PDB file of C-alpha atoms in Angstrom:
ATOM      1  CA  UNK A 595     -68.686 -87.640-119.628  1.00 47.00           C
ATOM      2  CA  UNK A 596     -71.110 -85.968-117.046  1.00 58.00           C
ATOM      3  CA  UNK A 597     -69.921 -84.777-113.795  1.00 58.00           C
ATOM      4  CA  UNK A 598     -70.674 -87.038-111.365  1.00 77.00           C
ATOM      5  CA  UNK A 599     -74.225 -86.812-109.194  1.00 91.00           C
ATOM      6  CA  UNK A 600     -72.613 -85.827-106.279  1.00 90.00           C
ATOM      7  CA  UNK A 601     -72.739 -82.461-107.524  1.00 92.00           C
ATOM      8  CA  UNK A 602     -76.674 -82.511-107.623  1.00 95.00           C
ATOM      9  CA  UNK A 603     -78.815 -81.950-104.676  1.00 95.00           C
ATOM     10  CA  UNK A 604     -81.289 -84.195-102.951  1.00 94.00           C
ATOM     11  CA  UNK A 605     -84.194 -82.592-104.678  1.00 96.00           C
ATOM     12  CA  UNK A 606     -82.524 -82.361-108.187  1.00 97.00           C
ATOM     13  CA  UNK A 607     -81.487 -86.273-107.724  1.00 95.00           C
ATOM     14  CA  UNK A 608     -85.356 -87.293-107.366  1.00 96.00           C
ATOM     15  CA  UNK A 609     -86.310 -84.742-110.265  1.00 98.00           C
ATOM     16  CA  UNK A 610     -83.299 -86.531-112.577  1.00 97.00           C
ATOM     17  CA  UNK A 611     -85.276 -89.878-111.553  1.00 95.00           C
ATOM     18  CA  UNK A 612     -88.521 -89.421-112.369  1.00 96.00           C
ATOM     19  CA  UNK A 613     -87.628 -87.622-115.284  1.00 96.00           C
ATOM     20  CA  UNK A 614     -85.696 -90.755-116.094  1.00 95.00           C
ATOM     21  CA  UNK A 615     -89.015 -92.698-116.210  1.00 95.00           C
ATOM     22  CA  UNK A 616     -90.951 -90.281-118.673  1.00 94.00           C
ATOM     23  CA  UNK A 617     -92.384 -87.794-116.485  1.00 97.00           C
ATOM     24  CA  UNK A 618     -93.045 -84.298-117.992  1.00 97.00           C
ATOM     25  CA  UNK A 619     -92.526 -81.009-116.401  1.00 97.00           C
ATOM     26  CA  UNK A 620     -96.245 -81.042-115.527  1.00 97.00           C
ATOM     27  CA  UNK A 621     -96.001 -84.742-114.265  1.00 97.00           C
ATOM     28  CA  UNK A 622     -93.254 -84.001-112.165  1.00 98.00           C
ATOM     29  CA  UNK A 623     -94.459 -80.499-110.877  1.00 98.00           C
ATOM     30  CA  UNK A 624     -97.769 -82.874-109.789  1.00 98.00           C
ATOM     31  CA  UNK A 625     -95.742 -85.137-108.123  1.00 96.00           C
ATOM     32  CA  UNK A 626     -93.627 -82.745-106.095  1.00 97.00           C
ATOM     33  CA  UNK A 627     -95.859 -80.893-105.355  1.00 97.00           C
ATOM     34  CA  UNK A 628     -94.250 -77.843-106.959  1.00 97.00           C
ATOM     35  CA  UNK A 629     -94.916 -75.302-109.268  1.00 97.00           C
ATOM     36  CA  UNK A 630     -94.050 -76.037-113.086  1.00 97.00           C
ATOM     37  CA  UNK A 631     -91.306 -73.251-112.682  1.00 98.00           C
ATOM     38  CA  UNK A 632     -89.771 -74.462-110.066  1.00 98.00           C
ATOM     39  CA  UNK A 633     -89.289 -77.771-111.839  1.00 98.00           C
ATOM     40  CA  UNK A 634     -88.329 -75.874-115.251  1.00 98.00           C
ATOM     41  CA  UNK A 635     -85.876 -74.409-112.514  1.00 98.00           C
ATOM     42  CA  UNK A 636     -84.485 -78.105-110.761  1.00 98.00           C
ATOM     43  CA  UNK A 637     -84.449 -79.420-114.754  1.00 98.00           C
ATOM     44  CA  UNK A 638     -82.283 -76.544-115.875  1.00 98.00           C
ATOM     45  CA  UNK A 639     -79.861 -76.711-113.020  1.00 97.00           C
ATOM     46  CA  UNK A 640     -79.427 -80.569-113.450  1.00 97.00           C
ATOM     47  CA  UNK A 641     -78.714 -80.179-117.145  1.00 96.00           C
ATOM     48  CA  UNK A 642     -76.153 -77.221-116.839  1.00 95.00           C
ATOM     49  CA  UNK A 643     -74.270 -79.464-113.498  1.00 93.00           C
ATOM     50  CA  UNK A 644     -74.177 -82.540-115.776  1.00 93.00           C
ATOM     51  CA  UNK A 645     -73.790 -81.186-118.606  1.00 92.00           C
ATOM     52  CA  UNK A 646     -76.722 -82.363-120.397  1.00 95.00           C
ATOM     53  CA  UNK A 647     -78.289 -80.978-123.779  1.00 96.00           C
ATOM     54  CA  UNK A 648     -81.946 -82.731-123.558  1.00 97.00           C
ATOM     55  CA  UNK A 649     -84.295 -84.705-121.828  1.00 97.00           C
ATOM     56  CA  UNK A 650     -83.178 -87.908-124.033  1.00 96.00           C
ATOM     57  CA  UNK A 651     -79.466 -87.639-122.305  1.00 96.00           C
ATOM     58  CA  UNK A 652     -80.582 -87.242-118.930  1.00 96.00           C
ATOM     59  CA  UNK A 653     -82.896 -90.238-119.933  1.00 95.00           C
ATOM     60  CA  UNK A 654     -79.470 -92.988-120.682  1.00 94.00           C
ATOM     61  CA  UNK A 655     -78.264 -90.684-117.435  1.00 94.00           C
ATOM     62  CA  UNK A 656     -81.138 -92.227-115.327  1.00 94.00           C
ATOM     63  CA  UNK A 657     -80.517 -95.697-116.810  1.00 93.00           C
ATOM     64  CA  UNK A 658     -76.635 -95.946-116.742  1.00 91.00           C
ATOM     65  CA  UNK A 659     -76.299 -94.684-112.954  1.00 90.00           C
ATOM     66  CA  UNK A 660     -78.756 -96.842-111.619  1.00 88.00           C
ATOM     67  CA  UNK A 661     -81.014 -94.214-110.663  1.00 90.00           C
ATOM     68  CA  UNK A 662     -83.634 -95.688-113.166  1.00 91.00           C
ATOM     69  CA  UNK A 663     -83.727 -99.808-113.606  1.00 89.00           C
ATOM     70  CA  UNK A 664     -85.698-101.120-116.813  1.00 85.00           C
ATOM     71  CA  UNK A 665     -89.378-101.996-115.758  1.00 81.00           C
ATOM     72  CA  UNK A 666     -89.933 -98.942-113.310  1.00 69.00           C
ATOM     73  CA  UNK A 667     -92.073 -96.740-113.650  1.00 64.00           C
TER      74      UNK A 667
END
């Protein structure tokens, strides 16, 4: 199982959220405000601490914390 989300930052906990709801790297960098590396960067970082292989886990990630509730977007 994943480490728990303690282990991720305030920054990389919104960034594991809106990825949760579908965003792509250029969708989130927009939101943000950030550059697309720097969101390559915070998507990295939250797949290594979680132990995460692709977008799709950190998807069911989003959903079975909470961070992510069907019908958001």
């Amino acid at each position: 199982p994943p480490a728990s989300l303690s282990a991720l930052t305030p920054r990389e906990l919104e960034v594991l959220t809106l990825l949760g709801r579908g965003l792509s790297n250029t969708e989130l960098a927009e939101h943000l405000t950030l550059s697309e590396a720097t969101v390559k960067s915070h998507v990295a970082r939250i797949f290594a601490k979680l132990t995460l292989r692709d977008r799709a886990q950190a998807v069911v990630l989003a959903y079975e914390t909470g961070l992510v509730k069907p019908g958001t977007s």
